[in-house]
mmCIF file of C-alpha atoms in Angstrom:
data_model
loop_
_atom_site.group_PDB
_atom_site.id
_atom_site.type_symbol
_atom_site.label_atom_id
_atom_site.label_comp_id
_atom_site.label_asym_id
_atom_site.label_seq_id
_atom_site.Cartn_x
_atom_site.Cartn_y
_atom_site.Cartn_z
ATOM 1 C CA MET A 10 116.306 93.409 107.266
ATOM 2 C CA GLY A 11 113.952 90.413 106.055
ATOM 3 C CA PHE A 12 111.034 93.018 106.731
ATOM 4 C CA ILE A 13 111.888 95.661 105.158
ATOM 5 C CA GLY A 14 113.081 94.071 102.208
ATOM 6 C CA GLU A 15 109.767 92.235 101.994
ATOM 7 C CA THR A 16 108.420 95.615 102.710
ATOM 8 C CA VAL A 17 109.911 96.749 99.792
ATOM 9 C CA ASP A 18 109.185 93.607 97.427
ATOM 10 C CA SER A 19 105.426 95.330 98.416
ATOM 11 C CA ILE A 20 105.403 98.406 97.234
ATOM 12 C CA LYS A 21 107.014 98.227 94.314
ATOM 13 C CA SER A 22 104.330 95.048 93.359
ATOM 14 C CA ILE A 23 100.940 98.129 92.825
ATOM 15 C CA LYS A 24 102.363 98.186 89.955
ATOM 16 C CA ILE A 25 102.225 102.411 89.782
ATOM 17 C CA ARG A 26 102.255 102.690 86.326
ATOM 18 C CA GLN A 27 99.920 101.150 85.773
ATOM 19 C CA VAL A 28 97.195 102.966 88.733
ATOM 20 C CA LEU A 29 98.428 106.450 87.157
ATOM 21 C CA THR A 30 97.408 105.563 83.751
ATOM 22 C CA GLN A 31 94.073 105.056 84.980
ATOM 23 C CA ALA A 32 94.101 107.761 87.295
ATOM 24 C CA ILE A 33 95.620 109.837 84.500
ATOM 25 C CA THR A 34 92.865 108.842 81.711
ATOM 26 C CA LEU A 35 89.830 109.460 84.633
ATOM 27 C CA GLY A 36 91.093 113.085 84.965
ATOM 28 C CA MET A 37 91.649 113.246 81.212
ATOM 29 C CA ILE A 38 87.962 112.286 80.980
ATOM 30 C CA VAL A 39 86.085 115.021 83.399
ATOM 31 C CA THR A 40 88.941 117.323 81.887
ATOM 32 C CA SER A 41 87.278 116.968 78.725
ATOM 33 C CA ALA A 42 84.176 117.078 79.684
ATOM 34 C CA LEU A 43 84.170 120.661 81.072
ATOM 35 C CA ILE A 44 86.526 122.072 78.469
ATOM 36 C CA ILE A 45 83.453 120.597 75.742
ATOM 37 C CA TRP A 46 80.948 122.640 78.368
ATOM 38 C CA LYS A 47 82.718 125.884 78.424
ATOM 39 C CA ALA A 48 83.747 126.210 74.497
ATOM 40 C CA LEU A 49 79.608 125.560 74.384
ATOM 41 C CA ILE A 50 79.103 128.316 76.675
ATOM 42 C CA CYS A 51 82.219 130.556 74.807
ATOM 43 C CA VAL A 52 80.894 129.423 71.102
ATOM 44 C CA THR A 53 76.430 130.282 71.880
ATOM 45 C CA GLY A 54 77.959 133.152 74.044
ATOM 46 C CA SER A 55 75.141 131.930 76.977
ATOM 47 C CA GLU A 56 76.167 130.387 79.816
ATOM 48 C CA SER A 57 73.346 127.667 79.492
ATOM 49 C CA PRO A 58 74.065 126.748 75.473
ATOM 50 C CA VAL A 59 72.099 123.160 75.857
ATOM 51 C CA VAL A 60 69.499 123.094 78.519
ATOM 52 C CA VAL A 61 66.326 119.984 79.820
ATOM 53 C CA VAL A 62 61.927 121.009 79.212
ATOM 54 C CA LEU A 63 61.189 119.897 82.556
ATOM 55 C CA SER A 64 57.702 121.226 82.007
ATOM 56 C CA GLU A 65 54.794 120.967 79.833
ATOM 57 C CA SER A 66 53.831 124.455 79.733
ATOM 58 C CA MET A 67 55.094 124.515 75.804
ATOM 59 C CA GLU A 68 54.121 121.288 74.324
ATOM 60 C CA PRO A 69 52.179 120.200 71.964
ATOM 61 C CA GLY A 70 56.043 122.116 70.490
ATOM 62 C CA PHE A 71 58.897 121.003 73.877
ATOM 63 C CA GLN A 72 57.675 118.116 75.957
ATOM 64 C CA ARG A 73 59.363 116.941 78.976
ATOM 65 C CA GLY A 74 62.628 114.763 78.286
ATOM 66 C CA ASP A 75 63.432 117.637 75.051
ATOM 67 C CA ILE A 76 66.604 119.092 75.157
ATOM 68 C CA LEU A 77 67.049 122.694 73.967
ATOM 69 C CA PHE A 78 70.192 124.275 72.484
ATOM 70 C CA LEU A 79 70.231 127.870 73.328
ATOM 71 C CA ARG A 80 72.417 130.620 71.692
ATOM 72 C CA MET A 81 72.707 134.683 72.881
ATOM 73 C CA THR A 82 73.610 137.089 70.569
ATOM 74 C CA ASP A 83 73.667 140.724 70.617
ATOM 75 C CA GLU A 84 70.058 140.577 67.985
ATOM 76 C CA PRO A 85 67.474 142.364 69.314
ATOM 77 C CA ILE A 86 64.944 140.096 71.230
ATOM 78 C CA ARG A 87 61.667 139.828 68.848
ATOM 79 C CA ALA A 88 58.549 138.812 69.308
ATOM 80 C CA GLY A 89 58.176 135.562 69.105
ATOM 81 C CA GLU A 90 61.824 134.630 69.794
ATOM 82 C CA ILE A 91 61.773 131.686 72.101
ATOM 83 C CA VAL A 92 63.713 132.350 75.270
ATOM 84 C CA VAL A 93 65.038 131.281 78.182
ATOM 85 C CA PHE A 94 64.882 133.355 81.161
ATOM 86 C CA SER A 95 66.432 133.251 84.837
ATOM 87 C CA VAL A 96 63.657 134.996 87.599
ATOM 88 C CA ASP A 97 65.500 136.444 90.465
ATOM 89 C CA GLY A 98 64.532 134.554 93.913
ATOM 90 C CA ARG A 99 64.052 131.251 91.086
ATOM 91 C CA GLU A 100 66.757 128.573 90.746
ATOM 92 C CA ILE A 101 65.818 126.807 87.441
ATOM 93 C CA PRO A 102 65.453 128.807 84.561
ATOM 94 C CA ILE A 103 62.115 129.347 82.171
ATOM 95 C CA VAL A 104 61.561 128.777 78.147
ATOM 96 C CA HIS A 105 58.911 130.668 77.399
ATOM 97 C CA ARG A 106 57.034 132.636 73.507
ATOM 98 C CA ALA A 107 58.008 136.882 73.912
ATOM 99 C CA ILE A 108 54.461 137.687 73.471
ATOM 100 C CA LYS A 109 55.386 141.404 73.560
ATOM 101 C CA VAL A 110 58.111 143.551 73.389
ATOM 102 C CA HIS A 111 58.483 146.869 73.793
ATOM 103 C CA GLU A 112 61.864 148.679 72.827
ATOM 104 C CA ARG A 113 62.973 152.454 73.580
ATOM 105 C CA GLY A 114 64.468 154.090 70.483
ATOM 106 C CA ASP A 115 67.508 155.548 72.767
ATOM 107 C CA THR A 116 68.594 153.013 74.858
ATOM 108 C CA LYS A 117 67.424 150.012 73.206
ATOM 109 C CA ALA A 118 66.892 148.743 76.192
ATOM 110 C CA VAL A 119 63.836 146.328 76.214
ATOM 111 C CA ASP A 120 60.619 145.594 78.131
ATOM 112 C CA VAL A 121 59.419 141.775 77.136
ATOM 113 C CA LEU A 122 56.444 139.626 78.365
ATOM 114 C CA THR A 123 55.906 135.960 78.331
ATOM 115 C CA LYS A 124 53.771 133.283 77.489
ATOM 116 C CA GLY A 125 53.735 129.518 77.895
ATOM 117 C CA ASP A 126 51.949 127.655 74.728
ATOM 118 C CA ASN A 127 50.430 124.994 76.776
ATOM 119 C CA ASN A 128 49.029 128.357 79.414
ATOM 120 C CA ASP A 129 45.883 130.209 79.774
ATOM 121 C CA ILE A 130 47.841 132.930 81.782
ATOM 122 C CA ASP A 131 51.206 134.895 80.967
ATOM 123 C CA ASP A 132 54.152 134.933 83.036
ATOM 124 C CA ILE A 133 53.457 137.639 84.652
ATOM 125 C CA GLY A 134 52.757 135.696 87.896
ATOM 126 C CA LEU A 135 55.792 133.930 87.514
ATOM 127 C CA TYR A 136 58.351 136.950 87.757
ATOM 128 C CA ALA A 137 59.641 138.284 90.683
ATOM 129 C CA GLU A 138 57.183 140.474 92.911
ATOM 130 C CA GLY A 139 56.075 143.522 91.241
ATOM 131 C CA GLN A 140 57.526 142.243 88.070
ATOM 132 C CA LEU A 141 56.132 142.721 85.181
ATOM 133 C CA TRP A 142 58.642 143.399 81.989
ATOM 134 C CA LEU A 143 61.126 141.037 81.160
ATOM 135 C CA HIS A 144 64.321 142.619 80.756
ATOM 136 C CA ARG A 145 68.337 142.668 78.299
ATOM 137 C CA HIS A 146 70.020 140.799 81.996
ATOM 138 C CA HIS A 147 67.415 137.992 82.421
ATOM 139 C CA ILE A 148 67.752 136.635 79.690
ATOM 140 C CA MET A 149 69.959 133.938 78.833
ATOM 141 C CA GLY A 150 69.564 132.692 75.185
ATOM 142 C CA ARG A 151 66.873 131.553 72.183
ATOM 143 C CA ALA A 152 66.005 128.102 71.881
ATOM 144 C CA VAL A 153 67.344 127.520 68.038
ATOM 145 C CA GLY A 154 66.911 123.819 67.566
ATOM 146 C CA PHE A 155 65.959 120.557 69.750
ATOM 147 C CA LEU A 156 66.438 116.202 70.414
ATOM 148 C CA PRO A 157 63.994 114.847 71.673
ATOM 149 C CA TYR A 158 63.986 112.453 75.090
ATOM 150 C CA VAL A 159 67.510 112.716 75.048
ATOM 151 C CA GLY A 160 66.761 114.621 78.317
ATOM 152 C CA TRP A 161 65.122 111.985 80.611
ATOM 153 C CA VAL A 162 68.465 110.858 82.121
ATOM 154 C CA THR A 163 68.911 114.332 83.591
ATOM 155 C CA ILE A 164 65.818 114.045 84.438
ATOM 156 C CA ILE A 165 65.244 110.548 86.010
ATOM 157 C CA MET A 166 68.226 112.011 88.111
ATOM 158 C CA THR A 167 67.339 114.474 89.097
ATOM 159 C CA GLU A 168 64.044 113.003 90.756
ATOM 160 C CA LYS A 169 66.145 109.913 92.273
ATOM 161 C CA PRO A 170 68.581 110.705 93.633
ATOM 162 C CA ILE A 171 69.072 106.766 94.622
ATOM 163 C CA ILE A 172 69.972 105.758 91.184
ATOM 164 C CA LYS A 173 71.735 109.201 90.528
ATOM 165 C CA TYR A 174 74.462 107.676 92.903
ATOM 166 C CA ILE A 175 73.924 104.025 91.508
ATOM 167 C CA LEU A 176 75.350 104.806 88.113
ATOM 168 C CA ILE A 177 77.846 106.362 90.119
ATOM 169 C CA GLY A 178 78.645 103.742 91.555
ATOM 170 C CA ALA A 179 78.467 101.795 88.919
ATOM 171 C CA LEU A 180 80.550 103.570 86.485
ATOM 172 C CA GLY A 181 82.603 103.761 89.435
ATOM 173 C CA LEU A 182 83.358 100.192 90.328
ATOM 174 C CA LEU A 183 83.447 99.580 86.022
ATOM 175 C CA VAL A 184 86.741 102.118 86.371
ATOM 176 C CA ILE A 185 88.284 99.984 89.251
ATOM 177 C CA THR A 186 88.234 97.229 88.016
ATOM 178 C CA SER A 187 88.443 97.389 84.116
ATOM 179 C CA LYS A 188 92.427 96.243 82.888
ATOM 180 C CA ASP A 189 93.296 97.044 79.871
ATOM 181 C CA MET B 12 88.985 92.629 72.314
ATOM 182 C CA HIS B 13 86.277 90.233 71.930
ATOM 183 C CA SER B 14 84.524 90.281 75.740
ATOM 184 C CA PHE B 15 81.358 91.002 75.478
ATOM 185 C CA GLY B 16 81.413 94.327 76.763
ATOM 186 C CA TYR B 17 83.720 95.381 74.240
ATOM 187 C CA ARG B 18 81.261 94.302 71.573
ATOM 188 C CA ALA B 19 78.121 96.007 73.053
ATOM 189 C CA ASN B 20 79.746 98.585 73.607
ATOM 190 C CA ALA B 21 80.889 98.853 70.136
ATOM 191 C CA LEU B 22 77.137 98.015 69.019
ATOM 192 C CA LEU B 23 76.321 100.959 70.995
ATOM 193 C CA THR B 24 78.556 103.191 70.351
ATOM 194 C CA PHE B 25 77.432 103.171 66.579
ATOM 195 C CA ALA B 26 74.153 102.491 66.648
ATOM 196 C CA VAL B 27 73.946 106.112 68.292
ATOM 197 C CA THR B 28 76.717 107.697 66.140
ATOM 198 C CA ILE B 29 73.926 106.452 63.390
ATOM 199 C CA LEU B 30 71.441 107.749 65.074
ATOM 200 C CA ALA B 31 72.246 110.648 65.194
ATOM 201 C CA PHE B 32 73.670 111.235 62.096
ATOM 202 C CA ILE B 33 69.941 110.422 61.458
ATOM 203 C CA CYS B 34 68.574 113.082 62.924
ATOM 204 C CA ALA B 35 70.574 115.278 61.176
ATOM 205 C CA ILE B 36 69.430 114.367 58.321
ATOM 206 C CA ALA B 37 66.364 114.945 58.293
ATOM 207 C CA SER B 38 67.006 118.766 60.199
ATOM 208 C CA PHE B 39 68.779 119.444 57.237
ATOM 209 C CA SER B 40 65.886 117.994 54.546
ATOM 210 C CA ASP B 41 63.974 121.269 55.967
ATOM 211 C CA ASN B 42 66.684 123.400 53.592
ATOM 212 C CA PHE B 43 65.563 121.980 50.323
ATOM 213 C CA SER B 44 61.496 122.304 51.217
ATOM 214 C CA ASN B 45 59.660 125.214 49.200
ATOM 215 C CA GLN B 46 57.771 127.625 51.483
ATOM 216 C CA ASN B 47 55.603 129.912 49.909
ATOM 217 C CA PRO B 48 52.734 130.943 52.892
ATOM 218 C CA SER B 49 50.098 133.165 52.302
ATOM 219 C CA ALA B 50 48.419 135.892 54.450
ATOM 220 C CA GLN B 51 45.835 138.284 54.021
ATOM 221 C CA ILE B 52 44.569 140.205 57.520
ATOM 222 C CA GLN B 53 41.697 142.657 57.907
ATOM 223 C CA ILE B 54 40.253 144.304 60.722
ATOM 224 C CA LEU B 55 36.798 144.392 60.305
ATOM 225 C CA ASN B 56 35.638 146.712 63.929
ATOM 226 C CA ILE B 57 36.952 148.488 66.795
ATOM 227 C CA ASN B 58 35.158 146.698 69.243
ATOM 228 C CA TRP B 59 36.070 149.311 71.720
ATOM 229 C CA PHE B 60 38.898 151.967 72.422
ATOM 230 C CA GLN B 61 39.516 153.090 75.591
ATOM 231 C CA LYS B 62 42.687 154.847 77.758
ATOM 232 C CA GLN B 63 42.874 152.978 81.577
ATOM 233 C CA PRO B 64 42.830 154.384 84.683
ATOM 234 C CA HIS B 65 46.375 154.801 85.291
ATOM 235 C CA GLY B 66 46.589 156.128 81.312
ATOM 236 C CA ASN B 67 47.639 153.208 79.046
ATOM 237 C CA ASP B 68 45.930 152.980 75.792
ATOM 238 C CA GLU B 69 44.189 150.084 74.835
ATOM 239 C CA VAL B 70 41.654 148.223 72.136
ATOM 240 C CA SER B 71 39.826 145.746 71.507
ATOM 241 C CA LEU B 72 40.113 144.868 67.692
ATOM 242 C CA THR B 73 37.646 142.392 65.581
ATOM 243 C CA LEU B 74 40.151 140.169 62.539
ATOM 244 C CA ASN B 75 39.752 138.721 60.435
ATOM 245 C CA ILE B 76 42.447 135.866 58.831
ATOM 246 C CA THR B 77 43.253 134.311 56.111
ATOM 247 C CA ALA B 78 46.450 132.136 55.861
ATOM 248 C CA ASP B 79 47.676 129.945 54.154
ATOM 249 C CA LEU B 80 50.243 128.062 55.345
ATOM 250 C CA GLN B 81 50.788 124.610 53.950
ATOM 251 C CA SER B 82 53.753 123.841 52.250
ATOM 252 C CA LEU B 83 55.985 124.978 55.334
ATOM 253 C CA PHE B 84 54.868 121.471 56.344
ATOM 254 C CA THR B 85 57.588 118.475 55.800
ATOM 255 C CA TRP B 86 58.023 114.962 57.770
ATOM 256 C CA ASN B 87 60.109 116.508 59.672
ATOM 257 C CA THR B 88 57.628 119.051 60.789
ATOM 258 C CA LYS B 89 55.647 118.277 64.854
ATOM 259 C CA GLN B 90 53.730 121.889 64.492
ATOM 260 C CA VAL B 91 53.588 124.732 63.586
ATOM 261 C CA PHE B 92 52.995 128.437 65.742
ATOM 262 C CA ALA B 93 51.148 131.328 64.092
ATOM 263 C CA PHE B 94 51.156 134.633 65.708
ATOM 264 C CA VAL B 95 49.288 138.358 64.129
ATOM 265 C CA ALA B 96 51.670 141.034 65.755
ATOM 266 C CA ALA B 97 50.830 144.666 65.789
ATOM 267 C CA GLU B 98 53.806 146.354 64.991
ATOM 268 C CA TYR B 99 54.354 150.264 65.400
ATOM 269 C CA GLU B 100 56.530 153.540 66.733
ATOM 270 C CA THR B 101 56.375 155.914 69.140
ATOM 271 C CA SER B 102 58.023 158.886 70.517
ATOM 272 C CA LYS B 103 59.249 156.352 73.075
ATOM 273 C CA ASN B 104 59.797 152.832 71.988
ATOM 274 C CA ALA B 105 61.915 152.139 68.349
ATOM 275 C CA LEU B 106 59.618 149.490 68.244
ATOM 276 C CA ASN B 107 56.510 147.673 70.186
ATOM 277 C CA GLN B 108 55.604 144.862 69.153
ATOM 278 C CA VAL B 109 52.452 143.819 70.676
ATOM 279 C CA SER B 110 50.718 139.687 69.648
ATOM 280 C CA LEU B 111 47.527 139.877 69.227
ATOM 281 C CA TRP B 112 46.338 135.865 68.726
ATOM 282 C CA ASP B 113 47.617 133.274 68.255
ATOM 283 C CA ALA B 114 47.314 129.879 67.302
ATOM 284 C CA ILE B 115 49.341 125.999 67.218
ATOM 285 C CA ILE B 116 48.346 124.081 64.306
ATOM 286 C CA PRO B 117 49.324 120.104 63.923
ATOM 287 C CA GLU B 118 48.898 118.912 60.748
ATOM 288 C CA LYS B 119 48.978 120.403 57.592
ATOM 289 C CA GLU B 120 45.098 120.105 56.537
ATOM 290 C CA HIS B 121 44.585 122.795 59.708
ATOM 291 C CA ALA B 122 47.310 124.973 57.267
ATOM 292 C CA LYS B 123 44.755 126.678 55.835
ATOM 293 C CA PHE B 124 42.497 128.755 57.270
ATOM 294 C CA TRP B 125 40.643 131.524 57.082
ATOM 295 C CA ILE B 126 38.780 132.812 60.938
ATOM 296 C CA GLN B 127 36.890 135.527 62.116
ATOM 297 C CA ILE B 128 38.431 136.693 65.813
ATOM 298 C CA SER B 129 38.451 139.144 68.230
ATOM 299 C CA ASN B 130 42.048 139.365 69.976
ATOM 300 C CA LYS B 131 42.992 137.154 72.621
ATOM 301 C CA TYR B 132 45.724 139.256 73.963
ATOM 302 C CA ARG B 133 45.367 142.520 75.217
ATOM 303 C CA PHE B 134 45.837 145.441 73.105
ATOM 304 C CA ILE B 135 47.937 147.897 75.135
ATOM 305 C CA ASP B 136 50.491 150.316 74.342
ATOM 306 C CA GLN B 137 52.903 151.996 76.994
ATOM 307 C CA GLY B 138 51.727 154.985 77.221
ATOM 308 C CA HIS B 139 48.541 157.131 75.824
ATOM 309 C CA ASN B 140 50.107 156.878 71.394
ATOM 310 C CA LEU B 141 47.112 155.373 69.649
ATOM 311 C CA ARG B 142 45.047 157.427 68.799
ATOM 312 C CA GLY B 143 45.450 157.646 65.320
ATOM 313 C CA LYS B 144 48.387 155.360 65.260
ATOM 314 C CA ASP B 145 49.528 153.647 62.098
ATOM 315 C CA PHE B 146 50.279 150.103 62.719
ATOM 316 C CA ASN B 147 51.588 147.594 60.873
ATOM 317 C CA LEU B 148 49.630 143.633 61.395
ATOM 318 C CA THR B 149 52.440 140.489 60.859
ATOM 319 C CA LEU B 150 51.777 136.999 60.762
ATOM 320 C CA HIS B 151 54.250 135.248 61.995
ATOM 321 C CA TRP B 152 55.224 131.465 61.381
ATOM 322 C CA HIS B 153 57.727 129.738 63.637
ATOM 323 C CA VAL B 154 58.521 126.073 62.354
ATOM 324 C CA MET B 155 59.039 123.249 65.182
ATOM 325 C CA PRO B 156 60.411 120.111 63.831
ATOM 326 C CA LYS B 157 60.330 117.177 65.522
ATOM 327 C CA THR B 158 63.824 117.164 65.724
ATOM 328 C CA GLY B 159 66.498 119.362 64.583
ATOM 329 C CA LYS B 160 66.453 123.788 64.118
ATOM 330 C CA MET B 161 63.600 125.136 64.247
ATOM 331 C CA PHE B 162 62.991 127.905 61.284
ATOM 332 C CA ALA B 163 60.917 131.051 62.129
ATOM 333 C CA ASP B 164 59.893 133.824 59.209
ATOM 334 C CA LYS B 165 56.790 136.977 59.207
ATOM 335 C CA ILE B 166 54.727 137.915 56.035
ATOM 336 C CA VAL B 167 54.374 141.964 56.848
ATOM 337 C CA MET B 168 50.854 143.406 56.014
ATOM 338 C CA SER B 169 51.148 147.535 56.720
ATOM 339 C CA GLY B 170 47.974 150.506 56.010
ATOM 340 C CA TYR B 171 46.257 149.789 59.561
ATOM 341 C CA ARG B 172 44.985 152.863 60.928
ATOM 342 C CA LEU B 173 43.210 153.505 64.628
ATOM 343 C CA PRO B 174 40.763 156.452 65.365
ATOM 344 C CA ASN B 175 42.334 159.686 66.177
ATOM 345 C CA ALA B 176 39.323 158.779 69.192
ATOM 346 C CA TYR B 177 38.161 156.522 71.777
ATOM 347 C CA ARG B 178 35.759 155.233 71.196
#
């Protein structure tokens, strides 16, 4: 009976309420982030409302580490707009400027040619094999604004995964050891 | 309540909030600038005008572009991207926009310019519809700020016409 009593006391001493509070708080933080992201997707109409600039193809307008805010509406694509498009066979979307637009009279289907401001040639070489034009379904959004430098965190974590793990580990440790 | 970590966190949060507020104010202030750019484009010469082997028309032009875009610059402006596009309609396409020339203008001092130049990008139709075609030349500008919202607008100039015969 003494052994059982000690075991019960041990379980009771775990402070279930505190552990539960911590777990729920963590869950709230994660789900809040997801909700905000999904809300942004709904409001902007683009499946990637915020993207980080990874290359120098649009310098000096956009530099590595800038984050772009995208928006996708039903308005037609026009020359001069900075569009974000995905190419079959490439994982990362590309942010370049439309330099040619041909729009059908009947279907409103659109052929778009893009180019990075800092590049010497157009993007036909970046498109899928044999593809000469972008079409509406390739385009994920158009850039409407940006913030400089903020995206460096993402770039660093992508290029040096060890830093990402250290950061996550540190945050996890902080959560576990914190006392309210 | 008074631990170092707690105070550092509060200070950092406040600093980032202030920074975000400053960025928003900087971007918002661009709305109050008085913008009145002007531009004029002449076509000095049709260098050549041909049908490509696979059927599309192509034309090379020499343009004389005069523009004053200085009023687009505010203290929050990083650059102005200016380009000239030909716009026309064909039986198949309700709208064709072909960029002919562009420039990145990094400073206000370079925003008033006069330039004679052949088209930088090839003016190729989707088809062979360019003979005798009337078209507009449009000077577009895209103001890219140091931070925040981007603006774009254009001046449309009409009355341009391509020759009726290849040359």
